[in-house]
GROMACS .gro file of C-alpha atoms in nm:
model
  378
    1MET     CA    1  -4.129  -2.182  -2.095
    2ALA     CA    2  -4.366  -2.326  -2.333
    3VAL     CA    3  -4.131  -2.374  -2.605
    4LEU     CA    4  -3.847  -2.505  -2.398
    5ALA     CA    5  -4.112  -2.778  -2.268
    6VAL     CA    6  -4.178  -2.860  -2.628
    7VAL     CA    7  -3.785  -2.873  -2.709
    8GLY     CA    8  -3.737  -3.093  -2.430
    9VAL     CA    9  -4.017  -3.358  -2.480
   10HIS     CA   10  -3.882  -3.412  -2.844
   11THR     CA   11  -3.514  -3.434  -2.749
   12ALA     CA   12  -3.602  -3.691  -2.484
   13LEU     CA   13  -3.817  -3.903  -2.696
   14ALA     CA   14  -3.582  -3.889  -2.992
   15GLY     CA   15  -3.273  -3.934  -2.772
   16GLY     CA   16  -3.406  -4.210  -2.568
   17ALA     CA   17  -3.409  -4.010  -2.238
   18ALA     CA   18  -3.786  -4.091  -2.173
   19SER     CA   19  -3.800  -4.359  -1.948
   20ALA     CA   20  -3.980  -4.553  -1.678
   21SER     CA   21  -3.791  -4.350  -1.400
   22ILE     CA   22  -3.946  -4.046  -1.264
   23GLY     CA   23  -3.698  -3.818  -1.429
   24GLY     CA   24  -3.794  -3.999  -1.766
   25ARG     CA   25  -4.153  -3.944  -1.715
   26LEU     CA   26  -4.106  -3.597  -1.642
   27LEU     CA   27  -3.950  -3.513  -1.958
   28ALA     CA   28  -4.178  -3.745  -2.150
   29HIS     CA   29  -4.481  -3.540  -2.071
   30LEU     CA   30  -4.346  -3.210  -2.137
   31ASN     CA   31  -4.564  -3.197  -2.456
   32ILE     CA   32  -4.778  -2.995  -2.179
   33GLY     CA   33  -4.587  -2.686  -2.344
   34VAL     CA   34  -4.858  -2.715  -2.651
   35THR     CA   35  -5.118  -2.666  -2.369
   36ILE     CA   36  -4.945  -2.360  -2.228
   37PHE     CA   37  -4.913  -2.219  -2.614
   38PHE     CA   38  -5.285  -2.269  -2.648
   39LEU     CA   39  -5.379  -2.092  -2.338
   40ILE     CA   40  -5.176  -1.809  -2.383
   41SER     CA   41  -5.317  -1.774  -2.759
   42GLY     CA   42  -5.672  -1.790  -2.601
   43PHE     CA   43  -5.573  -1.504  -2.374
   44LEU     CA   44  -5.390  -1.271  -2.586
   45LEU     CA   45  -5.587  -1.307  -2.906
   46TYR     CA   46  -5.956  -1.285  -2.754
   47ARG     CA   47  -5.886  -0.989  -2.499
   48PRO     CA   48  -5.853  -0.727  -2.778
   49PHE     CA   49  -6.209  -0.840  -2.909
   50ILE     CA   50  -6.372  -0.780  -2.552
   51ALA     CA   51  -6.133  -0.496  -2.410
   52HIS     CA   52  -6.407  -0.218  -2.490
   53ARG     CA   53  -6.648  -0.404  -2.245
   54ALA     CA   54  -6.467  -0.232  -1.972
   55GLY     CA   55  -6.375   0.106  -2.147
   56GLY     CA   56  -6.067  -0.050  -2.343
   57ALA     CA   57  -5.977   0.007  -2.687
   58ARG     CA   58  -6.229  -0.089  -2.950
   59ALA     CA   59  -6.221  -0.464  -3.113
   60PRO     CA   60  -5.971  -0.501  -3.420
   61THR     CA   61  -6.172  -0.518  -3.756
   62THR     CA   62  -6.154  -0.894  -3.910
   63PRO     CA   63  -5.928  -0.778  -4.202
   64ASP     CA   64  -5.687  -0.624  -3.946
   65TYR     CA   65  -5.696  -0.921  -3.729
   66ALA     CA   66  -5.624  -1.158  -4.015
   67LYS     CA   67  -5.349  -0.960  -4.175
   68ARG     CA   68  -5.168  -0.967  -3.842
   69ARG     CA   69  -5.225  -1.334  -3.778
   70PHE     CA   70  -5.095  -1.402  -4.131
   71LEU     CA   71  -4.775  -1.181  -4.046
   72ARG     CA   72  -4.720  -1.349  -3.744
   73ILE     CA   73  -4.751  -1.711  -3.847
   74TYR     CA   74  -4.695  -1.774  -4.228
   75PRO     CA   75  -4.360  -1.600  -4.347
   76ALA     CA   76  -4.155  -1.767  -4.098
   77TYR     CA   77  -4.322  -2.092  -4.155
   78TRP     CA   78  -4.270  -2.045  -4.521
   79LEU     CA   79  -3.905  -1.968  -4.471
   80ILE     CA   80  -3.830  -2.304  -4.301
   81LEU     CA   81  -4.051  -2.507  -4.499
   82THR     CA   82  -3.892  -2.389  -4.821
   83ILE     CA   83  -3.532  -2.466  -4.651
   84LEU     CA   84  -3.667  -2.814  -4.579
   85VAL     CA   85  -3.809  -2.876  -4.944
   86ILE     CA   86  -3.491  -2.757  -5.134
   87VAL     CA   87  -3.170  -2.853  -4.912
   88PRO     CA   88  -3.071  -3.196  -4.949
   89GLY     CA   89  -3.112  -3.453  -4.657
   90LEU     CA   90  -3.399  -3.220  -4.535
   91THR     CA   91  -3.772  -3.310  -4.550
   92GLY     CA   92  -4.059  -3.092  -4.522
   93VAL     CA   93  -4.298  -3.243  -4.763
   94ILE     CA   94  -4.337  -3.605  -4.755
   95ASP     CA   95  -4.569  -3.718  -5.031
   96GLY     CA   96  -4.514  -3.441  -5.293
   97HIS     CA   97  -4.840  -3.249  -5.201
   98TRP     CA   98  -4.702  -2.907  -5.125
   99TRP     CA   99  -4.997  -2.720  -5.108
  100PRO     CA  100  -5.150  -2.863  -4.793
  101MET     CA  101  -4.805  -2.808  -4.613
  102TYR     CA  102  -4.765  -2.448  -4.750
  103ALA     CA  103  -5.137  -2.362  -4.677
  104LEU     CA  104  -5.097  -2.506  -4.324
  105VAL     CA  105  -5.385  -2.743  -4.349
  106HIS     CA  106  -5.184  -3.077  -4.372
  107THR     CA  107  -5.340  -3.245  -4.055
  108LEU     CA  108  -5.699  -3.149  -4.160
  109PRO     CA  109  -5.939  -3.383  -4.389
  110VAL     CA  110  -5.858  -3.170  -4.701
  111TYR     CA  111  -5.661  -3.425  -4.917
  112ASP     CA  112  -5.591  -3.804  -4.884
  113GLY     CA  113  -5.216  -3.809  -4.908
  114ARG     CA  114  -4.980  -3.936  -4.644
  115GLY     CA  115  -4.883  -3.619  -4.445
  116CYS     CA  116  -4.559  -3.487  -4.259
  117VAL     CA  117  -4.705  -3.585  -3.930
  118ASP     CA  118  -4.766  -3.953  -4.041
  119VAL     CA  119  -4.383  -4.036  -4.032
  120PRO     CA  120  -4.247  -3.779  -3.780
  121HIS     CA  121  -3.918  -3.960  -3.748
  122GLN     CA  122  -3.856  -3.847  -4.123
  123CYS     CA  123  -4.001  -3.482  -4.125
  124GLY     CA  124  -3.860  -3.179  -3.983
  125LEU     CA  125  -4.206  -3.021  -3.954
  126ALA     CA  126  -4.411  -3.290  -3.786
  127GLN     CA  127  -4.466  -3.085  -3.466
  128THR     CA  128  -4.669  -2.845  -3.661
  129TRP     CA  129  -4.979  -3.053  -3.636
  130SER     CA  130  -5.022  -2.788  -3.322
  131LEU     CA  131  -4.983  -2.489  -3.566
  132VAL     CA  132  -5.284  -2.609  -3.778
  133VAL     CA  133  -5.482  -2.618  -3.469
  134GLU     CA  134  -5.364  -2.279  -3.387
  135VAL     CA  135  -5.473  -2.160  -3.728
  136THR     CA  136  -5.812  -2.309  -3.710
  137PHE     CA  137  -5.850  -2.123  -3.388
  138TYR     CA  138  -5.739  -1.799  -3.551
  139ALA     CA  139  -6.009  -1.867  -3.807
  140ILE     CA  140  -6.282  -1.925  -3.598
  141LEU     CA  141  -6.212  -1.656  -3.313
  142PRO     CA  142  -6.385  -1.351  -3.473
  143ALA     CA  143  -6.703  -1.559  -3.532
  144TYR     CA  144  -6.714  -1.674  -3.180
  145ALA     CA  145  -6.649  -1.311  -3.038
  146LEU     CA  146  -6.951  -1.178  -3.260
  147LEU     CA  147  -7.175  -1.448  -3.143
  148ALA     CA  148  -7.099  -1.392  -2.764
  149ALA     CA  149  -7.108  -1.022  -2.818
  150ARG     CA  150  -7.482  -1.059  -2.957
  151LEU     CA  151  -7.584  -1.315  -2.682
  152THR     CA  152  -7.447  -1.098  -2.401
  153ARG     CA  153  -7.570  -0.763  -2.537
  154GLY     CA  154  -7.710  -0.533  -2.273
  155LEU     CA  155  -7.574  -0.706  -1.983
  156SER     CA  156  -7.371  -0.546  -1.696
  157VAL     CA  157  -7.003  -0.619  -1.697
  158ARG     CA  158  -7.038  -0.854  -1.411
  159ALA     CA  159  -7.315  -1.039  -1.570
  160TRP     CA  160  -7.131  -1.050  -1.906
  161MET     CA  161  -6.826  -1.197  -1.721
  162TRP     CA  162  -7.023  -1.498  -1.593
  163ALA     CA  163  -7.239  -1.561  -1.908
  164GLU     CA  164  -6.922  -1.579  -2.120
  165ILE     CA  165  -6.746  -1.823  -1.856
  166LEU     CA  166  -7.041  -2.036  -1.855
  167LEU     CA  167  -7.069  -2.024  -2.245
  168LEU     CA  168  -6.691  -2.137  -2.259
  169ALA     CA  169  -6.734  -2.391  -2.033
  170GLY     CA  170  -7.036  -2.536  -2.196
  171LEU     CA  171  -6.840  -2.539  -2.545
  172SER     CA  172  -6.563  -2.687  -2.331
  173ALA     CA  173  -6.782  -2.975  -2.213
  174VAL     CA  174  -6.918  -3.065  -2.543
  175SER     CA  175  -6.537  -3.059  -2.694
  176VAL     CA  176  -6.442  -3.287  -2.417
  177GLY     CA  177  -6.757  -3.528  -2.424
  178LEU     CA  178  -6.692  -3.587  -2.808
  179GLU     CA  179  -6.335  -3.616  -2.792
  180PHE     CA  180  -6.310  -3.886  -2.543
  181ILE     CA  181  -6.639  -4.018  -2.471
  182VAL     CA  182  -6.858  -4.033  -2.763
  183LEU     CA  183  -6.637  -4.051  -3.081
  184ASN     CA  184  -6.426  -4.341  -3.096
  185PRO     CA  185  -6.199  -4.358  -3.334
  186LEU     CA  186  -6.161  -3.982  -3.337
  187PRO     CA  187  -6.224  -3.832  -3.657
  188ARG     CA  188  -5.955  -3.598  -3.813
  189TRP     CA  189  -6.177  -3.284  -3.825
  190LEU     CA  190  -6.193  -3.310  -3.447
  191GLY     CA  191  -5.842  -3.419  -3.339
  192SER     CA  192  -5.670  -3.176  -3.582
  193SER     CA  193  -5.864  -2.858  -3.543
  194VAL     CA  194  -5.939  -2.606  -3.242
  195LEU     CA  195  -6.262  -2.821  -3.211
  196GLY     CA  196  -6.095  -3.101  -3.032
  197TYR     CA  197  -5.920  -2.851  -2.792
  198VAL     CA  198  -6.174  -2.593  -2.698
  199TYR     CA  199  -6.095  -2.665  -2.324
  200TRP     CA  200  -5.738  -2.545  -2.339
  201PHE     CA  201  -5.806  -2.226  -2.550
  202ALA     CA  202  -6.135  -2.147  -2.345
  203LEU     CA  203  -5.918  -2.143  -2.019
  204GLY     CA  204  -5.700  -1.870  -2.154
  205MET     CA  205  -6.017  -1.685  -2.298
  206SER     CA  206  -6.180  -1.711  -1.984
  207MET     CA  207  -5.869  -1.550  -1.807
  208ALA     CA  208  -5.919  -1.269  -2.100
  209VAL     CA  209  -6.278  -1.233  -1.996
  210ALA     CA  210  -6.202  -1.209  -1.610
  211SER     CA  211  -5.905  -0.978  -1.652
  212VAL     CA  212  -6.119  -0.735  -1.856
  213ALA     CA  213  -6.414  -0.736  -1.607
  214LEU     CA  214  -6.178  -0.681  -1.314
  215ARG     CA  215  -5.986  -0.391  -1.514
  216GLY     CA  216  -6.037  -0.077  -1.298
  217HIS     CA  217  -6.189  -0.219  -0.998
  218GLN     CA  218  -6.056  -0.040  -0.686
  219ARG     CA  219  -6.117  -0.352  -0.476
  220PRO     CA  220  -6.068  -0.674  -0.677
  221PRO     CA  221  -6.229  -1.013  -0.521
  222ARG     CA  222  -6.087  -1.153  -0.246
  223LEU     CA  223  -5.938  -1.435  -0.429
  224ILE     CA  224  -5.757  -1.213  -0.676
  225ARG     CA  225  -5.616  -1.030  -0.401
  226TRP     CA  226  -5.487  -1.342  -0.223
  227LEU     CA  227  -5.302  -1.444  -0.562
  228GLY     CA  228  -5.165  -1.088  -0.595
  229ALA     CA  229  -4.995  -1.145  -0.264
  230HIS     CA  230  -4.896  -1.510  -0.308
  231PRO     CA  231  -4.810  -1.578  -0.677
  232GLU     CA  232  -4.554  -1.853  -0.592
  233VAL     CA  233  -4.842  -2.078  -0.441
  234LEU     CA  234  -5.010  -2.140  -0.759
  235TRP     CA  235  -4.671  -2.209  -0.950
  236LEU     CA  236  -4.589  -2.463  -0.669
  237ALA     CA  237  -4.924  -2.608  -0.699
  238ALA     CA  238  -4.852  -2.653  -1.078
  239ILE     CA  239  -4.521  -2.823  -1.030
  240ALA     CA  240  -4.667  -3.052  -0.763
  241ALA     CA  241  -4.960  -3.150  -0.981
  242TYR     CA  242  -4.725  -3.205  -1.284
  243VAL     CA  243  -4.511  -3.423  -1.072
  244LEU     CA  244  -4.783  -3.645  -0.950
  245LEU     CA  245  -4.946  -3.674  -1.281
  246CYS     CA  246  -4.613  -3.797  -1.453
  247GLU     CA  247  -4.587  -4.033  -1.151
  248TRP     CA  248  -4.930  -4.175  -1.244
  249LEU     CA  249  -4.900  -4.173  -1.639
  250PRO     CA  250  -4.715  -4.451  -1.838
  251ALA     CA  251  -4.353  -4.367  -1.956
  252SER     CA  252  -4.481  -4.269  -2.321
  253PRO     CA  253  -4.760  -4.043  -2.427
  254PHE     CA  254  -4.818  -4.321  -2.693
  255LEU     CA  255  -4.914  -4.586  -2.439
  256PHE     CA  256  -5.219  -4.406  -2.288
  257VAL     CA  257  -5.527  -4.562  -2.281
  258ARG     CA  258  -5.835  -4.370  -2.328
  259SER     CA  259  -5.919  -4.285  -1.969
  260GLN     CA  260  -5.540  -4.151  -1.933
  261GLN     CA  261  -5.612  -3.932  -2.230
  262LEU     CA  262  -5.896  -3.764  -2.073
  263VAL     CA  263  -5.723  -3.714  -1.746
  264THR     CA  264  -5.430  -3.584  -1.909
  265HIS     CA  265  -5.619  -3.343  -2.111
  266LEU     CA  266  -5.788  -3.197  -1.828
  267ALA     CA  267  -5.502  -3.201  -1.590
  268PHE     CA  268  -5.267  -3.024  -1.857
  269GLY     CA  269  -5.531  -2.738  -1.890
  270ALA     CA  270  -5.550  -2.674  -1.510
  271ILE     CA  271  -5.169  -2.687  -1.484
  272ALA     CA  272  -5.126  -2.456  -1.760
  273ALA     CA  273  -5.378  -2.211  -1.606
  274LEU     CA  274  -5.210  -2.235  -1.252
  275LEU     CA  275  -4.868  -2.139  -1.466
  276LEU     CA  276  -5.034  -1.861  -1.653
  277ALA     CA  277  -5.260  -1.686  -1.361
  278PRO     CA  278  -4.980  -1.508  -1.191
  279ALA     CA  279  -4.880  -1.342  -1.506
  280VAL     CA  280  -5.235  -1.247  -1.596
  281PHE     CA  281  -5.359  -1.141  -1.224
  282ALA     CA  282  -5.083  -1.115  -0.978
  283ASP     CA  283  -4.989  -0.766  -0.863
  284ARG     CA  284  -4.725  -0.622  -1.104
  285SER     CA  285  -4.515  -0.503  -0.780
  286GLY     CA  286  -4.324  -0.835  -0.785
  287GLY     CA  287  -4.346  -1.222  -0.686
  288LEU     CA  288  -4.127  -1.487  -0.809
  289PRO     CA  289  -4.340  -1.579  -1.117
  290ARG     CA  290  -4.336  -1.211  -1.252
  291ARG     CA  291  -3.941  -1.176  -1.183
  292VAL     CA  292  -3.876  -1.512  -1.358
  293LEU     CA  293  -4.093  -1.384  -1.672
  294ALA     CA  294  -3.937  -1.029  -1.664
  295HIS     CA  295  -3.562  -1.172  -1.689
  296PRO     CA  296  -3.412  -1.031  -1.994
  297VAL     CA  297  -3.315  -1.379  -2.122
  298ILE     CA  298  -3.634  -1.529  -2.076
  299ALA     CA  299  -3.801  -1.221  -2.235
  300TRP     CA  300  -3.588  -1.261  -2.553
  301LEU     CA  301  -3.646  -1.633  -2.577
  302GLY     CA  302  -4.013  -1.565  -2.562
  303LEU     CA  303  -3.972  -1.275  -2.847
  304ILE     CA  304  -3.791  -1.552  -3.065
  305SER     CA  305  -3.997  -1.858  -2.931
  306TYR     CA  306  -4.185  -1.911  -3.263
  307GLY     CA  307  -3.882  -1.950  -3.440
  308ILE     CA  308  -3.723  -2.203  -3.212
  309PHE     CA  309  -4.069  -2.392  -3.229
  310LEU     CA  310  -4.031  -2.426  -3.582
  311TRP     CA  311  -3.661  -2.484  -3.615
  312HIS     CA  312  -3.576  -2.723  -3.314
  313TYR     CA  313  -3.762  -3.045  -3.443
  314VAL     CA  314  -3.532  -3.091  -3.764
  315VAL     CA  315  -3.233  -3.024  -3.539
  316VAL     CA  316  -3.349  -3.291  -3.297
  317LEU     CA  317  -3.394  -3.552  -3.606
  318LYS     CA  318  -3.035  -3.470  -3.709
  319LEU     CA  319  -2.847  -3.458  -3.373
  320ALA     CA  320  -3.017  -3.752  -3.179
  321PRO     CA  321  -2.913  -4.015  -3.422
  322ALA     CA  322  -2.541  -3.875  -3.451
  323GLY     CA  323  -2.546  -3.814  -3.087
  324ALA     CA  324  -2.682  -4.176  -2.982
  325GLY     CA  325  -2.378  -4.215  -2.754
  326ALA     CA  326  -2.404  -3.856  -2.606
  327SER     CA  327  -2.580  -3.766  -2.307
  328PHE     CA  328  -2.944  -3.609  -2.338
  329ALA     CA  329  -2.811  -3.290  -2.193
  330VAL     CA  330  -2.565  -3.262  -2.467
  331VAL     CA  331  -2.824  -3.325  -2.744
  332LEU     CA  332  -3.056  -3.081  -2.580
  333LEU     CA  333  -2.804  -2.828  -2.549
  334GLY     CA  334  -2.685  -2.868  -2.916
  335THR     CA  335  -3.045  -2.843  -3.030
  336LEU     CA  336  -3.108  -2.532  -2.828
  337ALA     CA  337  -2.796  -2.375  -2.957
  338ILE     CA  338  -2.850  -2.422  -3.328
  339SER     CA  339  -3.254  -2.354  -3.281
  340VAL     CA  340  -3.192  -2.040  -3.108
  341ALA     CA  341  -2.941  -1.902  -3.353
  342CYS     CA  342  -3.167  -1.996  -3.650
  343ALA     CA  343  -3.481  -1.847  -3.484
  344ALA     CA  344  -3.288  -1.524  -3.409
  345ALA     CA  345  -3.187  -1.501  -3.749
  346SER     CA  346  -3.541  -1.553  -3.873
  347TYR     CA  347  -3.680  -1.321  -3.644
  348TYR     CA  348  -3.452  -1.024  -3.717
  349LEU     CA  349  -3.440  -1.069  -4.085
  350VAL     CA  350  -3.755  -1.175  -4.165
  351GLU     CA  351  -4.023  -1.173  -3.911
  352ARG     CA  352  -3.963  -0.834  -3.740
  353PRO     CA  353  -3.939  -0.640  -4.055
  354LEU     CA  354  -4.261  -0.800  -4.193
  355LEU     CA  355  -4.453  -0.778  -3.873
  356ARG     CA  356  -4.387  -0.384  -3.901
  357LEU     CA  357  -4.665  -0.389  -4.146
  358LYS     CA  358  -4.917  -0.523  -3.883
  359TYR     CA  359  -5.049  -0.165  -3.798
  360ARG     CA  360  -5.019  -0.029  -4.150
  361ARG     CA  361  -5.246  -0.066  -4.444
  362ILE     CA  362  -5.114  -0.267  -4.736
  363ARG     CA  363  -5.229   0.017  -4.986
  364ASP     CA  364  -5.039   0.262  -4.810
  365VAL     CA  365  -4.717   0.044  -4.801
  366VAL     CA  366  -4.745  -0.012  -5.168
  367ASP     CA  367  -4.829   0.361  -5.261
  368GLY     CA  368  -4.528   0.474  -5.043
  369ARG     CA  369  -4.317   0.232  -5.237
  370LEU     CA  370  -4.418   0.364  -5.561
  371GLY     CA  371  -4.392   0.711  -5.495
  372LEU     CA  372  -4.043   0.647  -5.356
  373VAL     CA  373  -3.972   0.502  -5.705
  374ARG     CA  374  -4.127   0.787  -5.886
  375ASP     CA  375  -3.915   1.034  -5.669
  376ARG     CA  376  -3.576   0.842  -5.794
  377GLU     CA  377  -3.702   0.837  -6.145
  378ARG     CA  378  -3.724   1.217  -6.131
   0.00000   0.00000   0.00000
C-alpha cells in the first residue's frame, strides 16, 4: 500500500494528473506513502529490541542488526545506482560526486555539491531522500534502545510501556517544535535525517511497545478488544481523514505554507497509524484489513516493494514525457509493469540470495566457501 501510494504521487506529479480537482488532490498528496513506510520501520525494527520485556526473544546484537540492515538496503540500491551510472540516458549521479550517493548520505550536510534531489526532474533516484532518513534511523535506533532500557530498568511491564510511550511523545514534540516552529529556514541536518521525522517513527515504535506489553494478556484492554472486533472502522476513519485533508490542502505539496506543513505532518502520522493499527492489534481471525493484507498479490508486492520503490522513479521520468498525450492511467500502469518486473528480478537474483546471509556469520560463510574450494582442489 505504501509503495503504490509513492508510485501514484510521482506518476501524478510528473504526468500532470495532480490538479485542483478532488481527484487530482487525492493523487497529489499520496506522498503519505512515505509516512506509512516510516511507521512500519519504527514498528518492525524496534520490536525485536524490546520483545524480551514480555518473555519474547532476546534483543539482537548491534553487529547482527547492522549486518541485516546493510544487506536489506545497500545491495539492491547499489545495483540500480550502478545501472543508472553506466547506461546512457539514465542519471543516478548529478555532480560527479559518487561517494555520497553510494554511501546513501547525499542529502545530509556532508558535502557541498548539488545532489540528486536538487534536480528531481533529471535524476532517477531523487526519491531516495527518504531512504537517507531511514538509514539515519537505522543508525540511531540501537543507541535509543540502550538509553530507553537504562531509563526504564526495573519497571513493571505496564509501567515500562507508559514510560516508553511518554518518552517517545516527548521526543516527537521536540522534533515537531524544532522543525515547524523554532527553526526557519530548516537546516539540512534536521530535514534530511530521522531528527525531522521522529514523530512518524515514534508512532510505529509506540505500537511496538504496546504490542509487546499486551502480549499474552488473557483479557486485553477494552479498546484493543473493540479494535479486534471492528478493524474496518479504523481504515474507514483513515480514508475519511485523508479525503478531508486533501480537500483542505493546496493542489500541490510545493505550495504549502508553514502552518499547512505542520498540519499535514501531524495528520499524515495519525492517518498512517489508523491504517497500521488493524495489522498490529486486530484479531487474527479476520476483518477486511487482514483479508486485504493477506491477499497473495498484495503480499507478493510487499515482498518486492523495496525494489519497486527504487526502480519506479526512473521509469516515471522516461514514460511521463513520452506519454504526454496518454492518460494518467496508461502511464501509471506502464510504470507499475516495468517497475514490478525490475523489482522482481532484483529481488530473486540479488536481494534474496544475499538476505540468506542475514542470520549467518560472515566468517562461517567465508570458511565454508574456502573449504569447498579445498575439497575441489583435492
